[in-house]
Structure formats: C-alpha cells, structure tokens
Amino acid sequence: MIPFADFKAQYAAIRTEIRQAIDGVLESGWYILGEQGRAFEEEFAAYLGSAHAMGVGSGTDAIQLALMALGIGPGDEVIIPANTCMPTICGIMAAGARPVAADVSEATLTLDPASVETKLTSATKALVPVHLYGHPCDMDALNALAQSRGLVVVEDCAQAHGAMYKRKKCGMLAHAAAFSFYPTKNLGAYGDGGAVVTSDPDTAERVRTMRNYGEDRRYHHNRPGINSRLDELQAAILRVKLRYVDTWNTRRKELAAKYLSALANAEVTLPFVAPWATPSWHLFAVRSKHRDALQGHLKEKGIQTLIHYPIPVHLQEACREIMQANAGDLPIAEAACRQVLSLPLYPELPGESVERVINAVLEFHA
Ligand SMILES: Cc1ncc(COP(=O)(O)O)c(C=O)c1O
C-alpha cells in the first residue's frame, strides 16, 4: 500500500525535538498567547521576509481576519477562483462579504486575471488568489488589476509555504496573506493553526486585536473581534517544524522532478510550472480525461490518490444562493474538477514508491 501521505514517518524523524517542545509548554503553565506564539510569529515572519505574522486558529480564520482587518465586510464582493476548496469561501463569508467565483487559466489552474475582469462590479472590493497546489498565481497581473480598481488583495497561501513568485516568497506579494498549518500542509501543526502575514503595521495591529475578542489592553476592547489564536503547543511544534520546511520542500521538488521526467510522454497532463514560479509542490495533480478509471487502476495497485477538488465552489450546494451560478459558467475550473488527480508526494515518500506510482500510471495508458 502506498498511502497518500505518511504523518507518522515525519513524526518519527523529529520525535525527540517535538516531545521536548511539547513538554516545555506543558511545564511552563502558559498555554495561550505566550512566549512560544510570539517566537513562532517572529521566526515565521523572518522566514518569509515579512514585518508581521500573527498566529491564528486556522487558515480559514486567517482569511476572515485578514479581510476584516483590511475593512472588507458586508456588502462587499470578493473574487476567488472556482476550483479552490471551501475554506477559502468560508473565510470570506465569515467576514460578512460575498464570494464571487472567477475562472482559472488553463495552464496553471490559478485565478485568471482576464476572468476576474469580467466579474468586477461596483461592489468588488477584494481578490483572494489561491496559490493552488503550491504554484504561485500570476501576481503581477492580478496586483496591477487590483491597483487600477483600488482593490485589496489577500493571498491564500494555505498550500504555498516556501513557494516563490519570481524572487519573493508567497505571502509577500499582496496587502496580506493567509496561511494554514492544517496537519497535511507543507508546514503542518498537530492540530489546527494558521497565520496572517502582512507588512503593514496597522493591519497587523488590527489582526492582533481582532483574533483576541478585539482586545487592545486587558478588558479594553477597541473593535469587534473573534476568538482565534494559535495556541502555545501548536506554536512550539511549528517552531521545530519550521526548521525543516526548506529541506522537506527540496525533497518534494526532487520527487516532483522525477514524476515530471518519467511521465513526460504519458497520456496525462502534467502540472505546468510558469516561468515566474518556484512551487512548494504541496500537491502533484495530473489531469486525465479518464481520471476516475485511472484512480481506480491506481487503487487496484495499492496506490492511494485524492482529488483536489471534485466540485467547483460555485456549484457547491452551500454557494447556490450566494453565487447563483450554473454548470458551464466557469468551464476551465469545471473541467479541472473532472480531470485532476493528485498522486502521492510527500518528503518521506520512498524513491521506490515513486517508481511504483510512475509504472502504474504508464501501465494504465499502455
Ligand atoms: C487553499 C486553501 N485555503 C484555505 C484552507 C483553510 O485552512 P484551514 O483548514 O487551516 O482552515 C485550506 C486548507 O484546508 C486550503 O487548502
């Protein structure tokens, strides 16, 4: 059996450090908004080259808080790509804004600036481009469009820890960025976690208070807020893992290169790497017109695969009323949802397992 991911293998490699980190927090007697959280925020901001990082409860909350802090709320429309996962939408809706789906570019499956233009209305106030699978969006084009219309841009970096656009890390490319530390991510906690990143001190200050009931001093609340804080245990765990993320990403890149060269002539569409992109290879999604049969074949061979994502957000039941979209409205994203299949790719995946996956894909088409 080749699993889609193997968290136990990663834990086994760093067990001693993780246990020490957890013990340190338990012994400290301080579990929320303390030393570990502050240190992680500093280290994560430094890793990205950002001035500010604020630990929050999840990537979904990070999107909500970033938008709230930037003044986006009820009555505002926020444009997102249709082939993202629902948390992007949930974060926008939690901020009280209306998500509007646009199509994606055929090559990268990320937000297409030309499609965004067709979705602009007088209510459009923000864009949330998603660096899907860890491949950065066409940020210069999206930022130029946003600037010309006075829109706020919040990057969804849930899949893009360490990914680069030109010479800048994802998370450094817009007004603010939202990261998730969900356990499957390139930098994953042992529970939920997230961060908002920004270079703007005012936005940072607003997120800092809004994540903590809007409290600026003890029992003084200067704005509305929520409860969404990265706890000390997760922060201490993430401090350990942050030291490894570049090594893990390098291993992901090596495995992706193996897939790319060995499957170059296979009857699947391989992930495209744009000239501006250094992906984090969070996922390795191929496209096939016979996706379900290919997935069935790989399953028979003991290879677990997943689909990211089977239903575009504008066709989700939960979005029916708010988006009022129909099948066929966003054809590239819809086709992607029918065709994409993520192959196993994680730092601990043994080389021989990659060979087995490659052979099984080639065999299917033979
Ligand atoms: C693209 C994208 N956006 C947002 C999220 C939300 O993150 P979280 O699960 O931490 O709320 C995720 C991960 O689940 C994601 O993959």
PDB file of C-alpha atoms in Angstrom, residues 46-48 160-164 169 186-187 240-254 279-280 347:
ATOM      1  CA  ALA A  46      11.591  36.220   9.249  1.00  0.00           C
ATOM      2  CA  TYR A  47      11.296  33.050   7.144  1.00  0.00           C
ATOM      3  CA  LEU A  48       9.059  34.908   4.696  1.00  0.00           C
ATOM      4  CA  ALA A 160       2.292  27.625  -0.557  1.00  0.00           C
ATOM      5  CA  HIS A 161       4.706  27.642   2.413  1.00  0.00           C
ATOM      6  CA  GLY A 162       8.092  28.411   0.905  1.00  0.00           C
ATOM      7  CA  ALA A 163       6.802  28.780  -2.673  1.00  0.00           C
ATOM      8  CA  MET A 164       8.233  31.716  -4.602  1.00  0.00           C
ATOM      9  CA  LYS A 169       8.072  34.233  -1.180  1.00  0.00           C
ATOM     10  CA  ASN A 186       3.965  21.648   3.933  1.00  0.00           C
ATOM     11  CA  LEU A 187       4.276  23.233   7.373  1.00  0.00           C
ATOM     12  CA  VAL A 240      10.502  22.822  15.420  1.00  0.00           C
ATOM     13  CA  LYS A 241       8.981  22.058  12.038  1.00  0.00           C
ATOM     14  CA  LEU A 242       9.816  25.462  10.545  1.00  0.00           C
ATOM     15  CA  ARG A 243      13.487  24.494  10.801  1.00  0.00           C
ATOM     16  CA  TYR A 244      12.827  21.589   8.407  1.00  0.00           C
ATOM     17  CA  VAL A 245      10.411  23.087   5.932  1.00  0.00           C
ATOM     18  CA  ASP A 246      13.029  24.038   3.320  1.00  0.00           C
ATOM     19  CA  THR A 247      14.619  20.577   3.470  1.00  0.00           C
ATOM     20  CA  TRP A 248      11.201  18.970   3.137  1.00  0.00           C
ATOM     21  CA  ASN A 249      10.320  21.277   0.227  1.00  0.00           C
ATOM     22  CA  THR A 250      13.574  20.357  -1.525  1.00  0.00           C
ATOM     23  CA  ARG A 251      12.660  16.693  -1.232  1.00  0.00           C
ATOM     24  CA  ARG A 252       9.187  17.437  -2.615  1.00  0.00           C
ATOM     25  CA  LYS A 253      10.832  19.214  -5.557  1.00  0.00           C
ATOM     26  CA  GLU A 254      13.071  16.200  -6.249  1.00  0.00           C
ATOM     27  CA  PRO A 279       6.300  25.877  -6.450  1.00  0.00           C
ATOM     28  CA  SER A 280       6.184  24.364  -2.975  1.00  0.00           C
ATOM     29  CA  PRO A 347       9.041  14.265   1.757  1.00  0.00           C
TER      30      PRO A 347
END
